[in-house]
Amino acid sequence: MAASVIRKIGVLTGGGDCPGLNPVIRAVVRKALQEGIEVTGIRNGWKGLLEKDTLLLDLNSVSGILPKGGTILGTSRTNPTQDPKQLARLKDHFAQLGLDALIVIGGEDTLGVATRLVKEGFPIVGVPKTIDNDLSETDYTFGFDTAVNIATESIDRLHTTAESHHRIMVVEVMGRHAGWIAVHAGIAGGADFILVPELPINIDEVCAAIRKRHDRGKTFSIIVVAEGAEFAKGQTVLRDKKLDSFGHVRLGGIGDALGEIIEQRTQFETRVTVLGHVQRGGSPTAFDRVLGTRFGVKAVELALAGQWGKMVS
């Protein structure tokens, strides 16, 4: 695609928050201003574009946000593709705001909406975002390294209390239907067992291995389980059955279910820790700050080159 004249770009963050979003926003603003481009921040993802809820982003706006978690723009799980009227409103507001390009920072759902809009003629560049590290076409997404570090530190802390009380500790981590966080944090934290969504849980094997550890003198065990892990294919444990606007359920509860079975079968005292949203909060690691910065700069470069419908990686 031929490069076009870019005078004003918009930037939005959609879906779940994660450490590293603010470094991307900061890099987009700083690179764009270097190129003489004005930047409009769109609040709360696609919801902000539907409501024309924006703010001007300048150097003062992004000063000091590099180490800050979350997103200064706010976020939501709004899906405007469900209603043709909302798609029409997006087009109108895009034109009314005078945008020449839009940088969309999000995961599979937010970028899925972006893909649909590119087909409708929107000039959009994508930036991949998820702590789960489960997006195709990129080896790493920012937020993942921070989540792994948080989970690893938690496992380290659980080791000492597990050893003191001679308990089995089950740690439930995030990741949706991917085991990346569980595997990396489990290996780094020295977990005894790591259970991931990619393979059904063999509970007989887990309980037998725990007994074997105790037989050789070990009085505690650490088990890391990803929230999307299943006892049998298609039997995902859910917090509730409500769906979000993209049709996703809330995962969670596998840790409690696993802990109950293990205690019943082995007769060893078992405790469950669900790390939950603590993994996606707080300050990003150095790796995620650098990755987010690189992604932000490249996104502006793609926009300047007119590379619509492309994603940095």
CSV table of N, CA, C and O in Angstrom, one decimal, residues 196-252:
chain,number,residue,atom,x,y,z
A,196,VAL,N,-1.4,-27.8,32.3
A,196,VAL,CA,-1.8,-26.8,31.3
A,196,VAL,C,-3.0,-27.2,30.5
A,196,VAL,O,-3.4,-28.4,30.5
A,197,PRO,N,-3.6,-26.2,29.9
A,197,PRO,CA,-4.9,-26.5,29.1
A,197,PRO,C,-4.6,-27.4,27.9
A,197,PRO,O,-5.5,-28.1,27.4
A,198,GLU,N,-3.4,-27.4,27.4
A,198,GLU,CA,-3.1,-28.2,26.2
A,198,GLU,C,-3.1,-29.7,26.4
A,198,GLU,O,-3.3,-30.5,25.4
A,199,LEU,N,-3.0,-30.2,27.6
A,199,LEU,CA,-3.1,-31.6,28.0
A,199,LEU,C,-4.1,-31.8,29.1
A,199,LEU,O,-4.0,-31.1,30.1
A,200,PRO,N,-5.0,-32.8,28.9
A,200,PRO,CA,-6.0,-33.1,30.0
A,200,PRO,C,-5.2,-33.5,31.3
A,200,PRO,O,-4.2,-34.2,31.2
A,201,ILE,N,-5.7,-33.2,32.5
A,201,ILE,CA,-5.1,-33.5,33.7
A,201,ILE,C,-5.3,-35.0,34.0
A,201,ILE,O,-6.5,-35.5,34.0
A,202,ASN,N,-4.2,-35.7,34.2
A,202,ASN,CA,-4.3,-37.1,34.7
A,202,ASN,C,-4.2,-37.1,36.2
A,202,ASN,O,-3.1,-37.1,36.8
A,203,ILE,N,-5.4,-37.0,36.9
A,203,ILE,CA,-5.4,-36.9,38.3
A,203,ILE,C,-4.8,-38.1,39.0
A,203,ILE,O,-4.1,-38.0,40.1
A,204,ASP,N,-4.9,-39.3,38.5
A,204,ASP,CA,-4.3,-40.5,39.0
A,204,ASP,C,-2.8,-40.4,39.1
A,204,ASP,O,-2.1,-40.7,40.1
A,205,GLU,N,-2.3,-39.9,37.9
A,205,GLU,CA,-0.8,-39.7,37.8
A,205,GLU,C,-0.3,-38.6,38.8
A,205,GLU,O,0.8,-38.8,39.4
A,206,VAL,N,-1.0,-37.5,39.0
A,206,VAL,CA,-0.6,-36.5,39.9
A,206,VAL,C,-0.6,-37.0,41.3
A,206,VAL,O,0.4,-36.8,42.0
A,207,CYS,N,-1.7,-37.7,41.7
A,207,CYS,CA,-1.8,-38.2,43.1
A,207,CYS,C,-0.7,-39.2,43.4
A,207,CYS,O,-0.1,-39.3,44.5
A,208,ALA,N,-0.4,-40.1,42.4
A,208,ALA,CA,0.6,-41.1,42.6
A,208,ALA,C,2.0,-40.5,42.7
A,208,ALA,O,2.8,-40.9,43.5
A,209,ALA,N,2.2,-39.4,41.9
A,209,ALA,CA,3.5,-38.8,42.0
A,209,ALA,C,3.7,-38.0,43.4
A,209,ALA,O,4.8,-38.0,43.9
A,210,ILE,N,2.6,-37.5,43.9
A,210,ILE,CA,2.7,-36.8,45.2
A,210,ILE,C,3.0,-37.9,46.3
A,210,ILE,O,3.9,-37.6,47.1
A,211,ARG,N,2.3,-39.0,46.2
A,211,ARG,CA,2.6,-40.1,47.2
A,211,ARG,C,4.1,-40.6,47.1
A,211,ARG,O,4.7,-40.8,48.1
A,212,LYS,N,4.6,-40.6,45.9
A,212,LYS,CA,5.9,-41.1,45.6
A,212,LYS,C,6.9,-40.1,46.3
A,212,LYS,O,7.9,-40.5,46.9
A,213,ARG,N,6.6,-38.8,46.1
A,213,ARG,CA,7.5,-37.7,46.7
A,213,ARG,C,7.5,-37.9,48.3
A,213,ARG,O,8.6,-37.8,48.9
A,214,HIS,N,6.3,-38.2,48.8
A,214,HIS,CA,6.3,-38.3,50.3
A,214,HIS,C,7.0,-39.6,50.8
A,214,HIS,O,7.6,-39.6,51.8
A,215,ASP,N,6.9,-40.6,49.9
A,215,ASP,CA,7.6,-41.9,50.3
A,215,ASP,C,9.1,-41.7,50.3
A,215,ASP,O,9.8,-42.4,51.1
A,216,ARG,N,9.6,-40.8,49.5
A,216,ARG,CA,11.1,-40.6,49.6
A,216,ARG,C,11.5,-39.4,50.5
A,216,ARG,O,12.6,-38.9,50.5
A,217,GLY,N,10.5,-39.0,51.4
A,217,GLY,CA,10.9,-38.1,52.4
A,217,GLY,C,10.4,-36.6,52.2
A,217,GLY,O,10.7,-35.8,53.1
A,218,LYS,N,9.9,-36.3,51.1
A,218,LYS,CA,9.4,-34.9,50.8
A,218,LYS,C,8.1,-34.7,51.5
A,218,LYS,O,7.1,-35.5,51.4
A,219,THR,N,7.9,-33.7,52.3
A,219,THR,CA,6.7,-33.5,53.1
A,219,THR,C,5.8,-32.4,52.5
A,219,THR,O,4.8,-32.0,53.1
A,220,PHE,N,6.2,-31.9,51.3
A,220,PHE,CA,5.3,-30.9,50.7
A,220,PHE,C,5.4,-31.0,49.2
A,220,PHE,O,6.4,-31.5,48.6
A,221,SER,N,4.5,-30.4,48.4
A,221,SER,CA,4.5,-30.3,47.0
A,221,SER,C,3.9,-29.0,46.5
A,221,SER,O,2.9,-28.5,47.1
A,222,ILE,N,4.4,-28.5,45.4
A,222,ILE,CA,3.8,-27.3,44.8
A,222,ILE,C,3.3,-27.7,43.4
A,222,ILE,O,4.0,-28.3,42.6
A,223,ILE,N,2.0,-27.4,43.2
A,223,ILE,CA,1.4,-27.7,41.9
A,223,ILE,C,0.9,-26.4,41.2
A,223,ILE,O,0.2,-25.6,41.9
A,224,VAL,N,1.3,-26.1,40.0
A,224,VAL,CA,0.9,-24.9,39.3
A,224,VAL,C,-0.1,-25.4,38.2
A,224,VAL,O,0.2,-26.3,37.5
A,225,VAL,N,-1.3,-24.8,38.2
A,225,VAL,CA,-2.3,-25.1,37.3
A,225,VAL,C,-2.8,-23.9,36.5
A,225,VAL,O,-3.1,-22.9,37.2
A,226,ALA,N,-2.9,-24.0,35.2
A,226,ALA,CA,-3.4,-22.9,34.4
A,226,ALA,C,-5.0,-22.8,34.5
A,226,ALA,O,-5.6,-23.9,34.6
A,227,GLU,N,-5.6,-21.7,34.5
A,227,GLU,CA,-7.0,-21.5,34.8
A,227,GLU,C,-7.8,-22.3,33.7
A,227,GLU,O,-9.0,-22.7,34.0
A,228,GLY,N,-7.3,-22.5,32.6
A,228,GLY,CA,-8.0,-23.2,31.5
A,228,GLY,C,-7.8,-24.7,31.4
A,228,GLY,O,-8.3,-25.4,30.5
A,229,ALA,N,-7.0,-25.2,32.4
A,229,ALA,CA,-6.7,-26.7,32.4
A,229,ALA,C,-8.0,-27.5,32.6
A,229,ALA,O,-8.9,-27.0,33.3
A,230,GLU,N,-8.1,-28.7,32.1
A,230,GLU,CA,-9.3,-29.5,32.1
A,230,GLU,C,-9.0,-30.9,32.6
A,230,GLU,O,-7.9,-31.5,32.3
A,231,PHE,N,-9.9,-31.5,33.3
A,231,PHE,CA,-9.8,-33.0,33.6
A,231,PHE,C,-10.1,-33.8,32.4
A,231,PHE,O,-9.5,-34.9,32.3
A,232,ALA,N,-10.9,-33.3,31.5
A,232,ALA,CA,-11.2,-34.0,30.3
A,232,ALA,C,-11.5,-33.0,29.2
A,232,ALA,O,-12.0,-31.9,29.5
A,233,LYS,N,-11.2,-33.3,28.0
A,233,LYS,CA,-11.4,-32.4,26.8
A,233,LYS,C,-12.8,-31.8,26.8
A,233,LYS,O,-13.8,-32.5,26.8
A,234,GLY,N,-12.8,-30.5,26.8
A,234,GLY,CA,-14.1,-29.8,26.7
A,234,GLY,C,-14.8,-29.6,28.0
A,234,GLY,O,-15.9,-29.0,28.1
A,235,GLN,N,-14.2,-30.0,29.1
A,235,GLN,CA,-14.8,-29.8,30.5
A,235,GLN,C,-14.1,-28.8,31.3
A,235,GLN,O,-13.5,-29.0,32.3
A,236,THR,N,-14.2,-27.5,30.8
A,236,THR,CA,-13.5,-26.4,31.4
A,236,THR,C,-14.3,-26.0,32.7
A,236,THR,O,-15.5,-25.9,32.6
A,237,VAL,N,-13.5,-25.7,33.7
A,237,VAL,CA,-14.1,-25.3,35.0
A,237,VAL,C,-14.4,-23.8,34.9
A,237,VAL,O,-13.4,-23.0,34.5
A,238,LEU,N,-15.6,-23.3,35.2
A,238,LEU,CA,-16.0,-21.9,35.0
A,238,LEU,C,-16.3,-21.2,36.3
A,238,LEU,O,-16.9,-21.9,37.2
A,239,ARG,N,-16.0,-19.9,36.5
A,239,ARG,CA,-16.5,-19.2,37.6
A,239,ARG,C,-18.0,-19.0,37.5
A,239,ARG,O,-18.7,-19.1,38.5
A,240,ASP,N,-18.5,-18.6,36.4
A,240,ASP,CA,-19.9,-18.6,36.1
A,240,ASP,C,-20.2,-18.7,34.6
A,240,ASP,O,-19.2,-18.8,33.8
A,241,LYS,N,-21.4,-18.8,34.2
A,241,LYS,CA,-21.7,-19.0,32.8
A,241,LYS,C,-22.0,-17.8,32.0
A,241,LYS,O,-22.5,-17.9,30.8
A,242,LYS,N,-21.8,-16.6,32.6
A,242,LYS,CA,-22.1,-15.4,31.8
A,242,LYS,C,-21.1,-15.2,30.7
A,242,LYS,O,-19.9,-15.5,30.9
A,243,LEU,N,-21.5,-14.6,29.6
A,243,LEU,CA,-20.6,-14.4,28.5
A,243,LEU,C,-20.4,-12.9,28.3
A,243,LEU,O,-21.3,-12.1,28.6
A,244,ASP,N,-19.2,-12.5,27.9
A,244,ASP,CA,-18.9,-11.1,27.6
A,244,ASP,C,-19.4,-10.8,26.2
A,244,ASP,O,-19.9,-11.7,25.5
A,245,SER,N,-19.1,-9.6,25.7
A,245,SER,CA,-19.7,-9.2,24.4
A,245,SER,C,-19.0,-10.0,23.2
A,245,SER,O,-19.5,-9.9,22.1
A,246,PHE,N,-17.9,-10.6,23.5
A,246,PHE,CA,-17.2,-11.5,22.5
A,246,PHE,C,-17.5,-12.9,22.6
A,246,PHE,O,-17.0,-13.8,22.0
A,247,GLY,N,-18.4,-13.3,23.6
A,247,GLY,CA,-18.9,-14.6,23.8
A,247,GLY,C,-18.0,-15.5,24.6
A,247,GLY,O,-18.0,-16.7,24.6
A,248,HIS,N,-17.1,-14.8,25.4
A,248,HIS,CA,-16.2,-15.5,26.3
A,248,HIS,C,-16.7,-15.7,27.7
A,248,HIS,O,-17.4,-14.9,28.2
A,249,VAL,N,-16.5,-16.9,28.3
A,249,VAL,CA,-16.9,-17.2,29.7
A,249,VAL,C,-15.7,-16.8,30.6
A,249,VAL,O,-14.6,-16.5,30.2
A,250,ARG,N,-16.1,-16.7,31.9
A,250,ARG,CA,-15.0,-16.4,32.9
A,250,ARG,C,-14.5,-17.7,33.4
A,250,ARG,O,-15.2,-18.5,34.1
A,251,LEU,N,-13.2,-17.9,33.1
A,251,LEU,CA,-12.5,-19.1,33.6
A,251,LEU,C,-12.1,-18.9,35.1
A,251,LEU,O,-12.1,-17.8,35.6
A,252,GLY,N,-11.9,-20.0,35.7
A,252,GLY,CA,-11.5,-20.0,37.1
A,252,GLY,C,-12.2,-21.1,38.0
A,252,GLY,O,-13.3,-21.4,37.7
